PDB file of C-alpha atoms in Angstrom:
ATOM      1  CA  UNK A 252      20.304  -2.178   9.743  1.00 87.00           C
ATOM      2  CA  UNK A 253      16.581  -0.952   8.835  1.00 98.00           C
ATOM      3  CA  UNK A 254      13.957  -3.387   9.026  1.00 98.00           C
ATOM      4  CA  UNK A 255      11.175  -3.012   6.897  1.00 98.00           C
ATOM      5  CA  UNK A 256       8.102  -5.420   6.668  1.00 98.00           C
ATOM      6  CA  UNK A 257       7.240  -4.951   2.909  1.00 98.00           C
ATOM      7  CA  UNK A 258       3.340  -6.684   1.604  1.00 98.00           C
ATOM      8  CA  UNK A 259       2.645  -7.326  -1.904  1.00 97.00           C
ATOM      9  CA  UNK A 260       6.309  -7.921  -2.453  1.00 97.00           C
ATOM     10  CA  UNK A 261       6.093 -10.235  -4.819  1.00 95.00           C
ATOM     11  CA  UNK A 262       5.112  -8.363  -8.928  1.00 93.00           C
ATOM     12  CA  UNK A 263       4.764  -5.451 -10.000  1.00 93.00           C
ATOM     13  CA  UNK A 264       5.471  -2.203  -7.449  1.00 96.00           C
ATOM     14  CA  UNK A 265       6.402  -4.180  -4.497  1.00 97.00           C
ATOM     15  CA  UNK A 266       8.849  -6.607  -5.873  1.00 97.00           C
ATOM     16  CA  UNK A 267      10.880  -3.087  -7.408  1.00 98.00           C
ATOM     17  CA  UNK A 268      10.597  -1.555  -3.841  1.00 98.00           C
ATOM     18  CA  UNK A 269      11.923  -4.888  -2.383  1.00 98.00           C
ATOM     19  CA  UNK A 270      15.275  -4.932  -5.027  1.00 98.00           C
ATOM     20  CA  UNK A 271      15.496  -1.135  -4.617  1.00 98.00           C
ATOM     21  CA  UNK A 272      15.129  -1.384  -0.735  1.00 98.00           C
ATOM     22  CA  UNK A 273      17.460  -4.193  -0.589  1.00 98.00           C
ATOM     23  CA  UNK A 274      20.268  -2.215  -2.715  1.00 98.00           C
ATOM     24  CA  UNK A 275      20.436   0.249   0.170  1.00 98.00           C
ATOM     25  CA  UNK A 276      21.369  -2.284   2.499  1.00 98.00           C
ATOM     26  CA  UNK A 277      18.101  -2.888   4.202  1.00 98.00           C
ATOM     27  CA  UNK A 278      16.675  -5.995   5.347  1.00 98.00           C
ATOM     28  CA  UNK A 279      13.286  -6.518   3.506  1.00 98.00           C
ATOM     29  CA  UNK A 280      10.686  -9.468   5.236  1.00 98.00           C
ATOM     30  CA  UNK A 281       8.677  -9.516   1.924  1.00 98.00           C
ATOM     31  CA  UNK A 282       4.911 -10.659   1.894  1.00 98.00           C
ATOM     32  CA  UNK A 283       2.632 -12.589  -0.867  1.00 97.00           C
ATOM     33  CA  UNK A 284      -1.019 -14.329  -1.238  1.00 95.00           C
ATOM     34  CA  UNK A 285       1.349 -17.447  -0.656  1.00 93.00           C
ATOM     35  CA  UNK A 286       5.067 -17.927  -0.164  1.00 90.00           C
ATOM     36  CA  UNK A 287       7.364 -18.093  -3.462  1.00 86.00           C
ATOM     37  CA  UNK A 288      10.667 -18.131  -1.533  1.00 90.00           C
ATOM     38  CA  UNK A 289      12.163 -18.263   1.654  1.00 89.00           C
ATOM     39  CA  UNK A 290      12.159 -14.383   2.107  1.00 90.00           C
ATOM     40  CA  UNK A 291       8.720 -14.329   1.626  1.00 97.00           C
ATOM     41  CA  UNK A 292       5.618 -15.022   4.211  1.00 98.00           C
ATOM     42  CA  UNK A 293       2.907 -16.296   2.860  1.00 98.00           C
ATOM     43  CA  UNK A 294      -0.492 -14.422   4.177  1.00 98.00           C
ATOM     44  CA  UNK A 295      -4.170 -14.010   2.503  1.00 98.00           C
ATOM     45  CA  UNK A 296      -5.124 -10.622   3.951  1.00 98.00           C
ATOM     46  CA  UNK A 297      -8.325 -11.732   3.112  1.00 97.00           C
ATOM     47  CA  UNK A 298      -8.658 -13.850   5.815  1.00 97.00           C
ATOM     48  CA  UNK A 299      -8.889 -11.125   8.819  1.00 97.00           C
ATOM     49  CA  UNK A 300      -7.062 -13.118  11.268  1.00 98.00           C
ATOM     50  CA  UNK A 301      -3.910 -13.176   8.140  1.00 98.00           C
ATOM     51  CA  UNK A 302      -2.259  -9.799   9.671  1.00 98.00           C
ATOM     52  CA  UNK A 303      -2.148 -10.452  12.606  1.00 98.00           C
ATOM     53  CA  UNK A 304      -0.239 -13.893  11.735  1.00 98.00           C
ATOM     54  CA  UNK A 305       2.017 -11.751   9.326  1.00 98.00           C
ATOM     55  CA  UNK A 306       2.878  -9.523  11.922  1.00 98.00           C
ATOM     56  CA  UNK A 307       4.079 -11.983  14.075  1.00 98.00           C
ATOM     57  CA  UNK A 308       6.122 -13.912  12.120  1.00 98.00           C
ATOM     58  CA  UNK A 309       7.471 -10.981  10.429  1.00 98.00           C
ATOM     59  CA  UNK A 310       8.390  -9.841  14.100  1.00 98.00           C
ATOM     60  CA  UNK A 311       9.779 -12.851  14.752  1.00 97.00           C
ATOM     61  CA  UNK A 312      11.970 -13.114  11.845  1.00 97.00           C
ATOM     62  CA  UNK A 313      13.484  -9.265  12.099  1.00 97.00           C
ATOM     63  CA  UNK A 314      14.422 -10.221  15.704  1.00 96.00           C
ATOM     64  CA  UNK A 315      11.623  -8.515  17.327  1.00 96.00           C
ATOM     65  CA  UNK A 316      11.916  -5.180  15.305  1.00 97.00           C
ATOM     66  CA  UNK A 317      10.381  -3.743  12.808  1.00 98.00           C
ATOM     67  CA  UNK A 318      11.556  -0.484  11.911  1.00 98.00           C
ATOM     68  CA  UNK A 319       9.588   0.295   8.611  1.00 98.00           C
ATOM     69  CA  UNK A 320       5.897  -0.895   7.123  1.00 99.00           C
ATOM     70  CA  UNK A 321       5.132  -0.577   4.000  1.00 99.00           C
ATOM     71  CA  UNK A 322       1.470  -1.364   3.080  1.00 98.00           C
ATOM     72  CA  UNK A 323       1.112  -2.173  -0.730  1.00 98.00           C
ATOM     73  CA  UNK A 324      -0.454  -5.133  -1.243  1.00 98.00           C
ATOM     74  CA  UNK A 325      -3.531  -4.771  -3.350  1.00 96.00           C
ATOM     75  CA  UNK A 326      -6.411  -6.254  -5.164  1.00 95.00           C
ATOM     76  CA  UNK A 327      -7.927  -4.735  -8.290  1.00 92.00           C
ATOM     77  CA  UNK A 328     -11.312  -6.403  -9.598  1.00 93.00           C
ATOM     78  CA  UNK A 329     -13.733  -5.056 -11.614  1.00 94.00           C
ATOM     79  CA  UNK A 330     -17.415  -5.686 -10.121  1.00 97.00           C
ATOM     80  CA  UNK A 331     -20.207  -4.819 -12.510  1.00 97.00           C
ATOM     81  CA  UNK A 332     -22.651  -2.789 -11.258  1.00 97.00           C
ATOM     82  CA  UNK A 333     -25.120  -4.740 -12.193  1.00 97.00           C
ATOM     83  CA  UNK A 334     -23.569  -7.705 -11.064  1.00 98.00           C
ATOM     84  CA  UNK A 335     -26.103  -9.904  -8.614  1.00 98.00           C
ATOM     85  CA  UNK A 336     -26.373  -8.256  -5.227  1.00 98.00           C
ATOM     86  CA  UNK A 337     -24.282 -10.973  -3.875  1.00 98.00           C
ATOM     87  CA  UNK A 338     -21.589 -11.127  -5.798  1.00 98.00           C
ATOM     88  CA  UNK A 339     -21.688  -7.102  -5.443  1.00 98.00           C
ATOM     89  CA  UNK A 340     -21.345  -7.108  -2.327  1.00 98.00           C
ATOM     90  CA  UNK A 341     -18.774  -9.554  -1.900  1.00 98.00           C
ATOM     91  CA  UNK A 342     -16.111  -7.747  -4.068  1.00 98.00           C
ATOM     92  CA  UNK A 343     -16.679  -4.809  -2.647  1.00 98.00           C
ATOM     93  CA  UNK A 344     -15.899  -6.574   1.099  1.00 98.00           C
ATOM     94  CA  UNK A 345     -13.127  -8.855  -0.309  1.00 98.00           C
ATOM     95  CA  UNK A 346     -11.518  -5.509  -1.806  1.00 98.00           C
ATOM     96  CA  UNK A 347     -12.086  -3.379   1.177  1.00 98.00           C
ATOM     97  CA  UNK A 348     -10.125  -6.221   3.155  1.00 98.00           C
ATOM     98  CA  UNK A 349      -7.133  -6.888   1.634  1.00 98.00           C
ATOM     99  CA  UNK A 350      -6.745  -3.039   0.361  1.00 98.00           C
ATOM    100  CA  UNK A 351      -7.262  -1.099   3.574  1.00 98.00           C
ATOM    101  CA  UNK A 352      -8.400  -3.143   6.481  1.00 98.00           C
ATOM    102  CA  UNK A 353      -5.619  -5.170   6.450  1.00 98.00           C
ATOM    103  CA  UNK A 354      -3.485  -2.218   5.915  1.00 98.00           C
ATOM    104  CA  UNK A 355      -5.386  -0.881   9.151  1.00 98.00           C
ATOM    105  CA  UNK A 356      -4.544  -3.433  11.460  1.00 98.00           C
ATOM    106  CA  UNK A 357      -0.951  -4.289  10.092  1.00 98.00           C
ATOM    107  CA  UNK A 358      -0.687  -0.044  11.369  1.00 99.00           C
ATOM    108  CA  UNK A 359      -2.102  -0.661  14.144  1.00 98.00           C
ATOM    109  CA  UNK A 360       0.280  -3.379  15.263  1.00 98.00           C
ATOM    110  CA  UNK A 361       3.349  -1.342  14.041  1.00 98.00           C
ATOM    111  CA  UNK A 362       2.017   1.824  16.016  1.00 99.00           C
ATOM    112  CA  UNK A 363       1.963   0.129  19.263  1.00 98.00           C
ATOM    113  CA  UNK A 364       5.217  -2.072  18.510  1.00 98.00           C
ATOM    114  CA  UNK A 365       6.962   1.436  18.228  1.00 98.00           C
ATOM    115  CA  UNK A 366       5.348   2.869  21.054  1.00 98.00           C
ATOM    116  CA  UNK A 367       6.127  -0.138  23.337  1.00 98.00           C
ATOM    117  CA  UNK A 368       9.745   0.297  22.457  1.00 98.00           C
ATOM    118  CA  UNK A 369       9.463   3.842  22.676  1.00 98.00           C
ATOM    119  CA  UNK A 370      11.590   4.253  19.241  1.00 98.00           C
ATOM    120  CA  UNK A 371      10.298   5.806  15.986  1.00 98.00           C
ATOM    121  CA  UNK A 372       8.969   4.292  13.154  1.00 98.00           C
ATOM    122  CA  UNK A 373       7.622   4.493   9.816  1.00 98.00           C
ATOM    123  CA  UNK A 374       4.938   3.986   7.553  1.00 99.00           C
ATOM    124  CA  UNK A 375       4.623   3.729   4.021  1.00 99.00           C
ATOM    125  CA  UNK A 376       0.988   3.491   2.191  1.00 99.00           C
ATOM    126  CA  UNK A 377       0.924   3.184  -1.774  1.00 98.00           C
ATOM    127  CA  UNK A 378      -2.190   4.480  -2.140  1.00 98.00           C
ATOM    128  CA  UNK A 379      -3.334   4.886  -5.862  1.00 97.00           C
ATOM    129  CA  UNK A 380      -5.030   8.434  -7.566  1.00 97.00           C
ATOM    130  CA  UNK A 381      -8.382   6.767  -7.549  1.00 97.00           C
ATOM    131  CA  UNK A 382      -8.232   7.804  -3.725  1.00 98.00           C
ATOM    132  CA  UNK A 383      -8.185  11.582  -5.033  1.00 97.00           C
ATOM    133  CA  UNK A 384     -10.188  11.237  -7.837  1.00 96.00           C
ATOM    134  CA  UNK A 385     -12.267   8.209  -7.844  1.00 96.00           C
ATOM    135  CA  UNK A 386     -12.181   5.408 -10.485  1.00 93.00           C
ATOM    136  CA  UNK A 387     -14.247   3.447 -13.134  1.00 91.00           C
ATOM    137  CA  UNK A 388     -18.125   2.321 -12.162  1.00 95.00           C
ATOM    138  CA  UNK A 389     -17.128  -1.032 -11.933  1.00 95.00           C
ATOM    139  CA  UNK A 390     -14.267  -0.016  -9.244  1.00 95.00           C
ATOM    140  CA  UNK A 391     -16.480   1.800  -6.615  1.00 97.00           C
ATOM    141  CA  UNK A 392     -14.817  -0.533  -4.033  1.00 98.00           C
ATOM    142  CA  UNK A 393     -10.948  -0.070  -5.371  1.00 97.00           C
ATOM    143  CA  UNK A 394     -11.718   4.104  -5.012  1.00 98.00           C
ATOM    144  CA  UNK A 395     -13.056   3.985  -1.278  1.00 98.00           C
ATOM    145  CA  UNK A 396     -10.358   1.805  -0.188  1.00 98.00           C
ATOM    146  CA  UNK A 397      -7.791   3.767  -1.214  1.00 98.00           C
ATOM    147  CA  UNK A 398      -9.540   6.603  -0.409  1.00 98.00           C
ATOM    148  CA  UNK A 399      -9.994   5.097   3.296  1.00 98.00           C
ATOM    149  CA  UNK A 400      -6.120   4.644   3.064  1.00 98.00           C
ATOM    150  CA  UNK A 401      -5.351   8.524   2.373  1.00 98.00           C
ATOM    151  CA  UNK A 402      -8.066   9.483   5.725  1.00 98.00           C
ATOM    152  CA  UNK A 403      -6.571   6.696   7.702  1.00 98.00           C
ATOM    153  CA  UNK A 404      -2.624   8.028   6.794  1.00 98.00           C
ATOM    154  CA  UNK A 405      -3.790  11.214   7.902  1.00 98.00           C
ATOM    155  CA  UNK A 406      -5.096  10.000  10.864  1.00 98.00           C
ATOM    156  CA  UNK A 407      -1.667   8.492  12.025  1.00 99.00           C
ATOM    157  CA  UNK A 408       0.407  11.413  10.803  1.00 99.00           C
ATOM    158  CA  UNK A 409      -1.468  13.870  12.653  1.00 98.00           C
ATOM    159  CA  UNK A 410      -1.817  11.448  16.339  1.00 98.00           C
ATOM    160  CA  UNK A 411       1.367  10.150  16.573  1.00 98.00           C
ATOM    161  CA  UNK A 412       4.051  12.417  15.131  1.00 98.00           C
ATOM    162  CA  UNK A 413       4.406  13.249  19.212  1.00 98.00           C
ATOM    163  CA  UNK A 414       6.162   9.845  19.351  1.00 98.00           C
ATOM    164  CA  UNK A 415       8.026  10.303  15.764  1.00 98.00           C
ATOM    165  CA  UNK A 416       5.755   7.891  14.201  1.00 99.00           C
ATOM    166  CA  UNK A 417       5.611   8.940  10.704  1.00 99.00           C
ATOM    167  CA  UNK A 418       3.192   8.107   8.033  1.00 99.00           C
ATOM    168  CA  UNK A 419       3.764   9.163   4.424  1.00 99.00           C
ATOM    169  CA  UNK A 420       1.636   7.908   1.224  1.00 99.00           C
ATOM    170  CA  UNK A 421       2.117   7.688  -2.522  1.00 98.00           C
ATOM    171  CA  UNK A 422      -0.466   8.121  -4.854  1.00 98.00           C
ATOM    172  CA  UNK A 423       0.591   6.315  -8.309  1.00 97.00           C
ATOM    173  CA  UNK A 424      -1.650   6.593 -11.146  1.00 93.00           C
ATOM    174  CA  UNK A 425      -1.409   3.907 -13.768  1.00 87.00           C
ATOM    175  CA  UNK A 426       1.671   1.616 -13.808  1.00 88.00           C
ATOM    176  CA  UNK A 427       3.131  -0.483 -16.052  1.00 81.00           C
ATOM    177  CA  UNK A 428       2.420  -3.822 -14.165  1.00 70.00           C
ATOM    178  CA  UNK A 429       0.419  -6.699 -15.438  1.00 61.00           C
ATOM    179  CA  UNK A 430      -2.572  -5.588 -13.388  1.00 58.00           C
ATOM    180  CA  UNK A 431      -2.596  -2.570 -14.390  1.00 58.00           C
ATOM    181  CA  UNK A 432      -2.115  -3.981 -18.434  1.00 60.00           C
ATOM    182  CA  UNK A 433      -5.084  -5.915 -17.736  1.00 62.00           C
ATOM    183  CA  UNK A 434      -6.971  -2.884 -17.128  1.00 59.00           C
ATOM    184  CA  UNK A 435      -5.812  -0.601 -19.910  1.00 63.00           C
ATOM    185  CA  UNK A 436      -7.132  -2.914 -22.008  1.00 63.00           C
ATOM    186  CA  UNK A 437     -10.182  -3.330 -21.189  1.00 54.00           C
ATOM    187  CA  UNK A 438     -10.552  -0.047 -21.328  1.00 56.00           C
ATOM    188  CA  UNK A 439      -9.330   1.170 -24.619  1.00 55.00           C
ATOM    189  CA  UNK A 440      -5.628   0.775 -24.435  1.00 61.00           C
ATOM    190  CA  UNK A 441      -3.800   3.880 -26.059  1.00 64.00           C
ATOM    191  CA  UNK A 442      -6.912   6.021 -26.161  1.00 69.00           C
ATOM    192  CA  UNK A 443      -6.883   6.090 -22.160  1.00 74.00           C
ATOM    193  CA  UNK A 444      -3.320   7.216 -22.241  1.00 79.00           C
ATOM    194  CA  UNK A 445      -4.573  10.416 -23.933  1.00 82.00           C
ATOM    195  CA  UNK A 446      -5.920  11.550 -19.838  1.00 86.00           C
ATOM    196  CA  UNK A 447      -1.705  11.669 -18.943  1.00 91.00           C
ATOM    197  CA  UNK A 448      -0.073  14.420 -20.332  1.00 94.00           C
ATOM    198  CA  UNK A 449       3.129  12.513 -19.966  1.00 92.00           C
ATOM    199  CA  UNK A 450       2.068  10.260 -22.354  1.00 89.00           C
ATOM    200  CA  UNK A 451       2.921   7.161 -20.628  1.00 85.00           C
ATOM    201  CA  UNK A 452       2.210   5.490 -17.735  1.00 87.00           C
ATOM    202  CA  UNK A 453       4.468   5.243 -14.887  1.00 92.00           C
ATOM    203  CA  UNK A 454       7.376   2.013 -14.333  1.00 93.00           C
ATOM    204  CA  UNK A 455       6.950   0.291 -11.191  1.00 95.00           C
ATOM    205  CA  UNK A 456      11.121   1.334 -10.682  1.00 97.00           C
ATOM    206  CA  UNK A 457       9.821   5.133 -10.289  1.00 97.00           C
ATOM    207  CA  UNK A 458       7.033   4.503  -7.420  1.00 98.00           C
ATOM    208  CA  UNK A 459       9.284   2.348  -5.612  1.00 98.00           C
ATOM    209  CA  UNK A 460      12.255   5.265  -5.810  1.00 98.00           C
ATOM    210  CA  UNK A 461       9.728   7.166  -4.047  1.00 98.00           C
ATOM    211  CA  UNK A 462       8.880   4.246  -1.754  1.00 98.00           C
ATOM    212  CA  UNK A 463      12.349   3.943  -0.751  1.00 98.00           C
ATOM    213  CA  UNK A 464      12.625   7.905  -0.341  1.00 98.00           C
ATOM    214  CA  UNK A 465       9.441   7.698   2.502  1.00 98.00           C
ATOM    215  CA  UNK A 466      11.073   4.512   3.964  1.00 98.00           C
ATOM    216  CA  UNK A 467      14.217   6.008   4.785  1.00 98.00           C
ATOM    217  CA  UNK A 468      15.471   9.429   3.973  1.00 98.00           C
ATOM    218  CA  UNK A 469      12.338  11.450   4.345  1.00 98.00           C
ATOM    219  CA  UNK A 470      12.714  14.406   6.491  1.00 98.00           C
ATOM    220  CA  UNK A 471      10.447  13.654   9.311  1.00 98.00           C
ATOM    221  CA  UNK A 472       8.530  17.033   8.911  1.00 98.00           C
ATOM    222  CA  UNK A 473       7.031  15.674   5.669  1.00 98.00           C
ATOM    223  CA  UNK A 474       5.197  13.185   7.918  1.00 99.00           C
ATOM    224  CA  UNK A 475       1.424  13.460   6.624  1.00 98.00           C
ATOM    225  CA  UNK A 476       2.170  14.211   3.026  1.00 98.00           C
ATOM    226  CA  UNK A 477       0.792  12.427   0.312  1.00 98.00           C
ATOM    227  CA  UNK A 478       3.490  12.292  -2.821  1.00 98.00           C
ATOM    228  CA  UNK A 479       1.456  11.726  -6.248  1.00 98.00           C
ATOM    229  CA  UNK A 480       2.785  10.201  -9.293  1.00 97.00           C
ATOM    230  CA  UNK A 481       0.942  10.107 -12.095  1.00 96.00           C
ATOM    231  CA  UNK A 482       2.345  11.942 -15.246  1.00 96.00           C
ATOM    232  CA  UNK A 483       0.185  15.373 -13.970  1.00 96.00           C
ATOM    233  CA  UNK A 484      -3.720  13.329 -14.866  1.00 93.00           C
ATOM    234  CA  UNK A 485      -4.534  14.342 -11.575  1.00 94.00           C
ATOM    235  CA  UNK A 486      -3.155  17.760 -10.152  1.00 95.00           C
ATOM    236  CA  UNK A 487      -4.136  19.059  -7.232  1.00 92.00           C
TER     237      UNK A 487
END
C-alpha cells in the first residue's frame, strides 16, 4: 500500500488526483485551508509553523510512512501593481508562502523522513506554466513562486537521486477549475483562449492522470523532468 500525503486536496486539481489516486488502491491523507471530512487535515500553510503540524499528523496517521508527497496546494490573487505598498507586499509574501515555502519545508521533511528510513520516495510538484513563462502584471508573485518551485524540484532531483529520492513536476497551463474561471474572466474569457492552440483549456481529470503517472509508475530515470500540459501555449 502507497502512502501519499496529497495538499490542496480538496477542488479543483487536487480533489481529481485524490479520486484518481485512490482508484489505484492508494491510501491518500488529503490536505485543505480547514478540514471538510475526516480524510482531510486541516492546515493554513500560511501560517509557517502549519507544515510542520501537517507533516506530523499526516505521519502519524499513515503509520509513520509516507511514501509519496504531492505539493499542490495553491493560492492565486491578483495584486495590483499599484496597489498600496503594503498591501503589495503582503500578497506577494502570503503567495510566496503557501505556494512554495510551504512546499519547501513539507520537502524538506519528506527528504529526511526517506533518508532516515533509508527507503525511496517521491515527490510530486504541480507547478503551473507561469513558472516557464511568467504571468499577468498583477501576478508577479504567482510567477516567482512557481518559478521557485521548478529551481527548487531541480534542486532535489539532481542531490538526492543517490538515495532514489525522486522529484518530478507538472506544469499545467489553464484549467478548468473555479479559480482558474475566475481568472479567464477577468481577463477576456474566450478571447484568451485564442493563446492555446488546442482551443480549450485543460480538465483537472488530465493533470491529475499525470499526477498519478509521477506518483507511482514513473520510471525513476525521469526523476528531474518537468511534464507540461498546456494545449502547446507554451512549447519549449
Amino acid at each position: 500500500m502507497t502512502n501519499i500525503l496529497l495538499t490542496g486536496s480538496s477542488r479543483g486539481i487536487g480533489a481529481a488526483t485524490k479520486a484518481a489516486l485512490e482508484e489505484r488502491g492508494a491510501t491518500v491523507i488529503g490536505h485543505a485551508s480547514k478540514a471538510c471530512d475526516d480524510a482531510t487535515i486541516g492546515a493554513d500553510l500560511s501560517d509557517p509553523t502549519a507544515p510542520q503540524q501537517l507533516w506530523a499528523e499526516a505521519l502519524d496517521r499513515a503509520g509513520r510512512s509516507v511514501d509519496v508527497l504531492i505539493n499542490n496546494a495553491g493560492l492565486f490573487s491578483a495584486t495590483a501593481l499599484d496597489a498600496s505598498d503594503d498591501e503589495w507586499l503582503s500578497g506577494w509574501e502570503e503567495t510566496l508562502r503557501i505556494n512554495l515555502t510551504a512546499s519547501a519545508q513539507l520537502s524538506r521533511f519528506a527528504v529526511r523522513h526517506w533518508q532516515e528510513r533509508g527507503v525511496a520516495g517521491r515527490i510530486v510538484h504541480i507547478a503551473s506554466r507561469a513558472g516557464h513563462r511568467g504571468d499577468s502584471p498583477a501576478h508577479w508573485h504567482y510567477a516567482a513562486a512557481k518559478g521557485g518551485m521548478l529551481a527548487m524540484h531541480k534542486t532535489i532531483a539532481r542531490a538526492y537521486a543517490k538515495d532514489r529520492i525522486c522529484s518530478y513536476a507538472i506544469t499545467p497551463g489553464f484549467t478548468d477549475t473555479a479559480m482558474a474561471g475566475d481568472y479567464l474572466e477577468s481577463r477576456g474569457g474566450a478571447g484568451l483562449l485564442a493563446d492555446i492552440p488546442l482551443g480549450r483549456v485543460a480538465q483537472p481529470e488530465e493533470i491529475a492522470s499525470i499526477a498519478v503517472y509521477c506518483a507511482l509508475d514513473a520510471p525513476e530515470s525521469l526523476t528531474g523532468a518537468t511534464l507540461d500540459a498546456n494545449g502547446a501555449s507554451y512549447v519549449r
